[in-house]
mmCIF file of C-alpha atoms in Angstrom:
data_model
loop_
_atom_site.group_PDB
_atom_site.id
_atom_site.type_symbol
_atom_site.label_atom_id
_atom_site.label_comp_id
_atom_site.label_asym_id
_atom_site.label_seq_id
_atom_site.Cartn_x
_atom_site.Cartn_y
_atom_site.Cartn_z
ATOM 1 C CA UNK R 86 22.091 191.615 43.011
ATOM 2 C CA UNK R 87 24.534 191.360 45.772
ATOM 3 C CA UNK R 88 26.156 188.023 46.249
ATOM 4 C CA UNK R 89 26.016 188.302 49.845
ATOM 5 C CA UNK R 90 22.143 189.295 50.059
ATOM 6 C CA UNK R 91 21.732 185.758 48.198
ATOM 7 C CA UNK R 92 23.628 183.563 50.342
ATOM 8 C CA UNK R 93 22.003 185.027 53.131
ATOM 9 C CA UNK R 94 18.562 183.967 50.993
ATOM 10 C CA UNK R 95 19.837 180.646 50.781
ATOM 11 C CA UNK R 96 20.961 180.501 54.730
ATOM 12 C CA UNK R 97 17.520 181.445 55.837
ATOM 13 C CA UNK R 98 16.089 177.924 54.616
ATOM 14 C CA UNK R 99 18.384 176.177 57.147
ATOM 15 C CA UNK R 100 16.302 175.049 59.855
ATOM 16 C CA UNK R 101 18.377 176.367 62.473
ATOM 17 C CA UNK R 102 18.736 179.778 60.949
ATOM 18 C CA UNK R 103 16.492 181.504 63.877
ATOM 19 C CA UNK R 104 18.865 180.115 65.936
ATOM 20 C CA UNK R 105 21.953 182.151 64.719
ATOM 21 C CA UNK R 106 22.976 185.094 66.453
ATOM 22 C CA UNK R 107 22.036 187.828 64.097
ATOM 23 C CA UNK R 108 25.777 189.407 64.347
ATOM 24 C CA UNK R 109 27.264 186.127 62.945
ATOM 25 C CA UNK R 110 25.492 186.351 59.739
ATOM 26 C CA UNK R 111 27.711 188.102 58.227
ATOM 27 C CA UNK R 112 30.276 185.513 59.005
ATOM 28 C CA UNK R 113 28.459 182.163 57.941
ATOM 29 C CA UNK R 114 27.801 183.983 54.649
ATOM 30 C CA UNK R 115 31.310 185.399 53.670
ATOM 31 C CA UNK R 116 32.938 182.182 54.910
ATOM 32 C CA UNK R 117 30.682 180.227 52.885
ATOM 33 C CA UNK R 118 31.310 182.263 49.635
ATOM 34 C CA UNK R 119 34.996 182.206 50.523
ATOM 35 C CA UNK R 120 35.113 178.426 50.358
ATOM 36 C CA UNK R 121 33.570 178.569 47.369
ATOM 37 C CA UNK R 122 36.034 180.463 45.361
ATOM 38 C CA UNK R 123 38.884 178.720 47.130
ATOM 39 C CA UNK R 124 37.876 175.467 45.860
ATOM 40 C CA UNK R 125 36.904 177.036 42.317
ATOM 41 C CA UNK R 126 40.550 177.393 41.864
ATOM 42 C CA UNK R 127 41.010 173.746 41.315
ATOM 43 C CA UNK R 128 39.479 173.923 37.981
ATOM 44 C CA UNK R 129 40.101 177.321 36.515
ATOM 45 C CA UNK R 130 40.028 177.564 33.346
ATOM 46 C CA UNK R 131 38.683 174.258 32.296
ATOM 47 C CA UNK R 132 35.505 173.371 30.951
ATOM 48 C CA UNK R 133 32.779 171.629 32.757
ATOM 49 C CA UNK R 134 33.006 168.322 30.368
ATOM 50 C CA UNK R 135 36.806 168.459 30.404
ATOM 51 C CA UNK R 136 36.593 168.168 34.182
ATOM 52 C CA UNK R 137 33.816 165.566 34.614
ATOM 53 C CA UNK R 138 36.002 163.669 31.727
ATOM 54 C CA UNK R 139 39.285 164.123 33.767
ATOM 55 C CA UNK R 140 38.336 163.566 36.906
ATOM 56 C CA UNK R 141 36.221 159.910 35.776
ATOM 57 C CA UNK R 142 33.052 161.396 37.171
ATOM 58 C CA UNK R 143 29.770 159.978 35.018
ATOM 59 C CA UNK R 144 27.415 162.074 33.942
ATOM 60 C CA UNK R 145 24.012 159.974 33.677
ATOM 61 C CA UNK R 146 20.687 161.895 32.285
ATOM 62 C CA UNK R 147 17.715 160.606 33.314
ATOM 63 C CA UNK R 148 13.910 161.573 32.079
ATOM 64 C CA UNK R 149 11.584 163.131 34.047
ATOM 65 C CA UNK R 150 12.600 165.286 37.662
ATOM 66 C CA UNK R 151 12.694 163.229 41.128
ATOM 67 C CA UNK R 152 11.117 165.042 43.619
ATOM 68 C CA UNK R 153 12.248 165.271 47.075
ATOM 69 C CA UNK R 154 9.874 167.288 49.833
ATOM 70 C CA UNK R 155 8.107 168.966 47.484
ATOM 71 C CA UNK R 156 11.121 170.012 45.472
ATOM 72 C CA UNK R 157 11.716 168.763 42.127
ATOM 73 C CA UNK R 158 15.628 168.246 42.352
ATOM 74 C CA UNK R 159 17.578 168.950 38.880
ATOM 75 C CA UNK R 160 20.717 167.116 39.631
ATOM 76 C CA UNK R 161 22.006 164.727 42.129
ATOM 77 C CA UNK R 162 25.589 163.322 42.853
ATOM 78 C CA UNK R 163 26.660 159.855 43.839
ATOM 79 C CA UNK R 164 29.475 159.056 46.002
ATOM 80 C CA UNK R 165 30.993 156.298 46.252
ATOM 81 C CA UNK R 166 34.498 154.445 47.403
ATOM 82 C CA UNK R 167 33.935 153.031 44.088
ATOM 83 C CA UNK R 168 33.718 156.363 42.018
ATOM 84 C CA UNK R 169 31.376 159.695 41.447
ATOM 85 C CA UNK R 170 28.858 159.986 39.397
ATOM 86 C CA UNK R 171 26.173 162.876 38.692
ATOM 87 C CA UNK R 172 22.736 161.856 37.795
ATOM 88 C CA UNK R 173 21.038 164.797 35.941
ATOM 89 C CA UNK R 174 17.057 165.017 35.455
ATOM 90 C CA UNK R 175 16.488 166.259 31.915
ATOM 91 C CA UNK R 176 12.732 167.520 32.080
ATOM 92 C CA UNK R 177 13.792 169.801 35.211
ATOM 93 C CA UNK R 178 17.045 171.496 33.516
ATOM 94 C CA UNK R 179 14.678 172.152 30.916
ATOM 95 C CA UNK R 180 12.168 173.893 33.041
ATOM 96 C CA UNK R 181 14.518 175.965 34.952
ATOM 97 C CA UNK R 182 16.310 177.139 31.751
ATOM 98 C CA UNK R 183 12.478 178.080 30.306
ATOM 99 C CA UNK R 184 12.004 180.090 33.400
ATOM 100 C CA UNK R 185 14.920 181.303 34.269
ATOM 101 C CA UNK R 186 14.916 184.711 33.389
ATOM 102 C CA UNK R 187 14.065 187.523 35.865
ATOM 103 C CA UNK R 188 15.067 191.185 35.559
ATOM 104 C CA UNK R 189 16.717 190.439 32.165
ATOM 105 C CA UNK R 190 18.764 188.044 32.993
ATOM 106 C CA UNK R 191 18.277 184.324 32.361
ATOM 107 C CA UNK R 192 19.790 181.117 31.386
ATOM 108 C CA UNK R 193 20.477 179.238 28.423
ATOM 109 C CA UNK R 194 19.992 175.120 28.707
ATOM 110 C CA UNK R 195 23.654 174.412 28.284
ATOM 111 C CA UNK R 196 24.231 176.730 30.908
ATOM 112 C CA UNK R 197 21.236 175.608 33.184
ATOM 113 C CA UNK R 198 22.998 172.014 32.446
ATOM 114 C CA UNK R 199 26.417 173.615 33.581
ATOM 115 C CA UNK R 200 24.870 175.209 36.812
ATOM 116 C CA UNK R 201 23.977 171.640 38.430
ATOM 117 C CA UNK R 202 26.777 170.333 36.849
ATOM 118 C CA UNK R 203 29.294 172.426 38.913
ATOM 119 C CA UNK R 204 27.137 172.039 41.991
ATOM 120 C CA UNK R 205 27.218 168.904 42.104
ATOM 121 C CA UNK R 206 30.733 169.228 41.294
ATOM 122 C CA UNK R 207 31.592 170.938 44.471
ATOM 123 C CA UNK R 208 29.978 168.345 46.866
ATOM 124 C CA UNK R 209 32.019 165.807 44.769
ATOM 125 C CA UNK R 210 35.097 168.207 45.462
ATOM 126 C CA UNK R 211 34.229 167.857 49.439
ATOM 127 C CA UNK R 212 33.850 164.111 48.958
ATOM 128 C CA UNK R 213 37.119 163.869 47.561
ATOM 129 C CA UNK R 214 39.053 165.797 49.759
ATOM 130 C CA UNK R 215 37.895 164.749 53.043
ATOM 131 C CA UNK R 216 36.514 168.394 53.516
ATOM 132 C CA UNK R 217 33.278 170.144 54.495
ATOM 133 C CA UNK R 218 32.587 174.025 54.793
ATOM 134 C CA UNK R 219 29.987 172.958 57.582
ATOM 135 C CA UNK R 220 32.432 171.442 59.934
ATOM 136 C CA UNK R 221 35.109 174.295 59.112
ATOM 137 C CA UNK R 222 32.915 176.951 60.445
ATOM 138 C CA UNK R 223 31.837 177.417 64.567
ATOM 139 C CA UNK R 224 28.610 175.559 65.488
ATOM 140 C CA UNK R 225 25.795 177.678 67.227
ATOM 141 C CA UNK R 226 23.786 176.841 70.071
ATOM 142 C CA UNK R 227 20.989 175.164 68.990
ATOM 143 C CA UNK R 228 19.330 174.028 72.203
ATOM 144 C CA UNK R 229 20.126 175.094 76.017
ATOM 145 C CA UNK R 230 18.665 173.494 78.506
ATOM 146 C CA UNK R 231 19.245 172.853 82.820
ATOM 147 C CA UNK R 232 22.852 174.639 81.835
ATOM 148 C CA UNK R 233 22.759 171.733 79.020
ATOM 149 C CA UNK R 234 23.815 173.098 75.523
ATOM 150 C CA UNK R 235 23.509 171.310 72.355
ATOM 151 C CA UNK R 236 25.921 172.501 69.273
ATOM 152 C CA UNK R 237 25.014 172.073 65.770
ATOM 153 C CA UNK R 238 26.703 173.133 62.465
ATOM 154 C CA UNK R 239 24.940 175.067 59.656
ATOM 155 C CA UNK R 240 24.759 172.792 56.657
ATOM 156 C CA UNK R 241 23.153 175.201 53.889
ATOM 157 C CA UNK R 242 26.891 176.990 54.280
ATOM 158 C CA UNK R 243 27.665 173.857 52.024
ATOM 159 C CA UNK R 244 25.392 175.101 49.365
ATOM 160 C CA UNK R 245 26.053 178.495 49.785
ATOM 161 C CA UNK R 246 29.553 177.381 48.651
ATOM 162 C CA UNK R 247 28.554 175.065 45.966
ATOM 163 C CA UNK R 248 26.461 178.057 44.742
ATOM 164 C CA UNK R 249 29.585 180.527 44.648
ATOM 165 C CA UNK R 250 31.495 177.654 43.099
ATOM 166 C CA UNK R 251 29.095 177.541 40.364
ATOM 167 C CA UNK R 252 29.051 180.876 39.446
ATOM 168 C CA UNK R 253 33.184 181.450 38.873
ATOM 169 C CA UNK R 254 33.549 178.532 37.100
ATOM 170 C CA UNK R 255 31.143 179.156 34.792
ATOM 171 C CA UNK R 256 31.503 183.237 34.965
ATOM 172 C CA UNK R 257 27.940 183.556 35.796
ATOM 173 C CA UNK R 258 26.773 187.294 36.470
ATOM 174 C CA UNK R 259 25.169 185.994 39.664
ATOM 175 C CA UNK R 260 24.583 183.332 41.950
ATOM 176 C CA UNK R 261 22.369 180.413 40.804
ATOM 177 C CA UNK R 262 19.857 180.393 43.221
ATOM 178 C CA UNK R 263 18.991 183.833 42.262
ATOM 179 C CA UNK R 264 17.843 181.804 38.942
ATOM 180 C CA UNK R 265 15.647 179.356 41.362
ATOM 181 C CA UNK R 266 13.718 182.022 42.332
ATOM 182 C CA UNK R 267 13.321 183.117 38.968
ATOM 183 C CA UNK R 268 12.270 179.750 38.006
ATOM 184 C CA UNK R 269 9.724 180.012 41.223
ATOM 185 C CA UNK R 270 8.320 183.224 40.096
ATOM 186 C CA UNK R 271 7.742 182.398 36.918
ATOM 187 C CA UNK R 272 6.015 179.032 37.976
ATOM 188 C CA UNK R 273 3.830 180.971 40.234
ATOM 189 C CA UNK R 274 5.372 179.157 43.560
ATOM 190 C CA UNK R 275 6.190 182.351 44.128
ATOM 191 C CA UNK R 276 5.272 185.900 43.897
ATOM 192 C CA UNK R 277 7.585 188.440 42.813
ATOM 193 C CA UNK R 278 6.645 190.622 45.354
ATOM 194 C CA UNK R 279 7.320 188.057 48.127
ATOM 195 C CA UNK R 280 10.787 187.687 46.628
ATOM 196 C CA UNK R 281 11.323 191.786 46.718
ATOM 197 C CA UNK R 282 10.780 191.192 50.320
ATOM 198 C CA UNK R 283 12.985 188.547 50.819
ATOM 199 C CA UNK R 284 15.586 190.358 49.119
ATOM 200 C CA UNK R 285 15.197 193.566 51.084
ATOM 201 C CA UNK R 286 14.617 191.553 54.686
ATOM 202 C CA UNK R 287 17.922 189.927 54.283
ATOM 203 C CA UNK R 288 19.676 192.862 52.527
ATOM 204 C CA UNK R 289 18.630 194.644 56.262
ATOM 205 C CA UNK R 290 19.609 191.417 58.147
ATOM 206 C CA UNK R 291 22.990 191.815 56.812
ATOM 207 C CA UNK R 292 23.306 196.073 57.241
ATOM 208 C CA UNK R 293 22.741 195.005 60.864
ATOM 209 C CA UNK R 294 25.005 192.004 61.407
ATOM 210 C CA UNK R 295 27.607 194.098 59.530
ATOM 211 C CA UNK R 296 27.030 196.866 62.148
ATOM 212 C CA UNK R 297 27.065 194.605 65.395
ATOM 213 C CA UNK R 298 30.609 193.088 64.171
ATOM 214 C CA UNK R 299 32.552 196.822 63.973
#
């Protein structure tokens, strides 16, 4: 599945996505997956326990899966003046790496492990470098009102490029969240028909933003 058609998935959770003009799409995704490769550089060719061990970033596991709106989070970073540190919830890497697969493709637990492993690597990566995707990229108009307008940034662009981070350094075939909604699916929070729509609503989203912008 297209890597664009899945950070478009992810962008549509941001609560200001309706508020995105629809032939800028195109750009908050590729910019997003773009930073995410970029920084991906940093630690080619090293292993995901090589770079937590270099860089003096913990790795805690804790039992059980915090949950956090409704969402049972599987791995959580902590930033600090004082040093990083990942906190990773055993029970839910196990879950996702049970029902992970989808289409044939699925993931193993180390890998599951690795997957929030580099995510969480890539905020720490912004941390570090006094950088963020979100404020790199134009803010929309969120609100306009009495010639009053109100700018905001996008902030799932930051995951978008944690995602695509993910995924080179660990040579995935494609982006993680595409295993969240397998996990989803196969959980029944979600229907695999309602995902097929998804899929082909954003896939037609992005045909048209791609039009508008040539």
């Amino acid at each position: 599945m297209d890597d664009r058609v899945l950070a478009l998935c992810e962008l549509s959770g941001d609560l200001l996505f309706h508020k995105i003009p629809k032939n800028r799409l195109g750009y908050y995704v590729d910019q997003s997956l773009k930073a995410g490769l970029e920084a991906a550089k940093t630690y080619c060719g090293q292993s995901m326990q090589d770079i937590y061990r270099d860089n003096h970033i913990a790795i805690r596991y804790v039992e059980g899966g915090k949950k956090s709106y409704g969402v049972i989070l599987r791995g959580q970073a902590v930033m600090s003046k004082d040093g990083c540190s990942v906190e990773v919830y055993q029970d839910s890497i196990e879950t996702l790496a049970a029902y992970s697969e989808l289409d044939g493709v699925h993931l193993t637990l180390e890998q599951a492990l690795n997957v929030h492993l580099a995510h969480e690597l890539y905020h720490i990566w912004e941390y570090q470098n006094n950088h963020s995707i979100v404020n790199d990229l134009e803010p929309i108009v969120s609100l306009q009102c009495l010639g009053i307008r109100r700018k905001s940034h996008i902030h799932k662009c930051e995951e978008i490029a944690a995602h695509t981070f993910a995924k080179e350094l660990l040579k995935l075939p494609k982006l993680p969240n595409y295993f969240d909604y397998a996990y989803l699916i196969g959980t029944g929070k979600m229907s695999a028909t309602s995902f097929t729509e998804l899929v082909n609503s954003m896939s037609e989203l992005l045909r048209c933003s791609d039009a508008q912008c040539h």
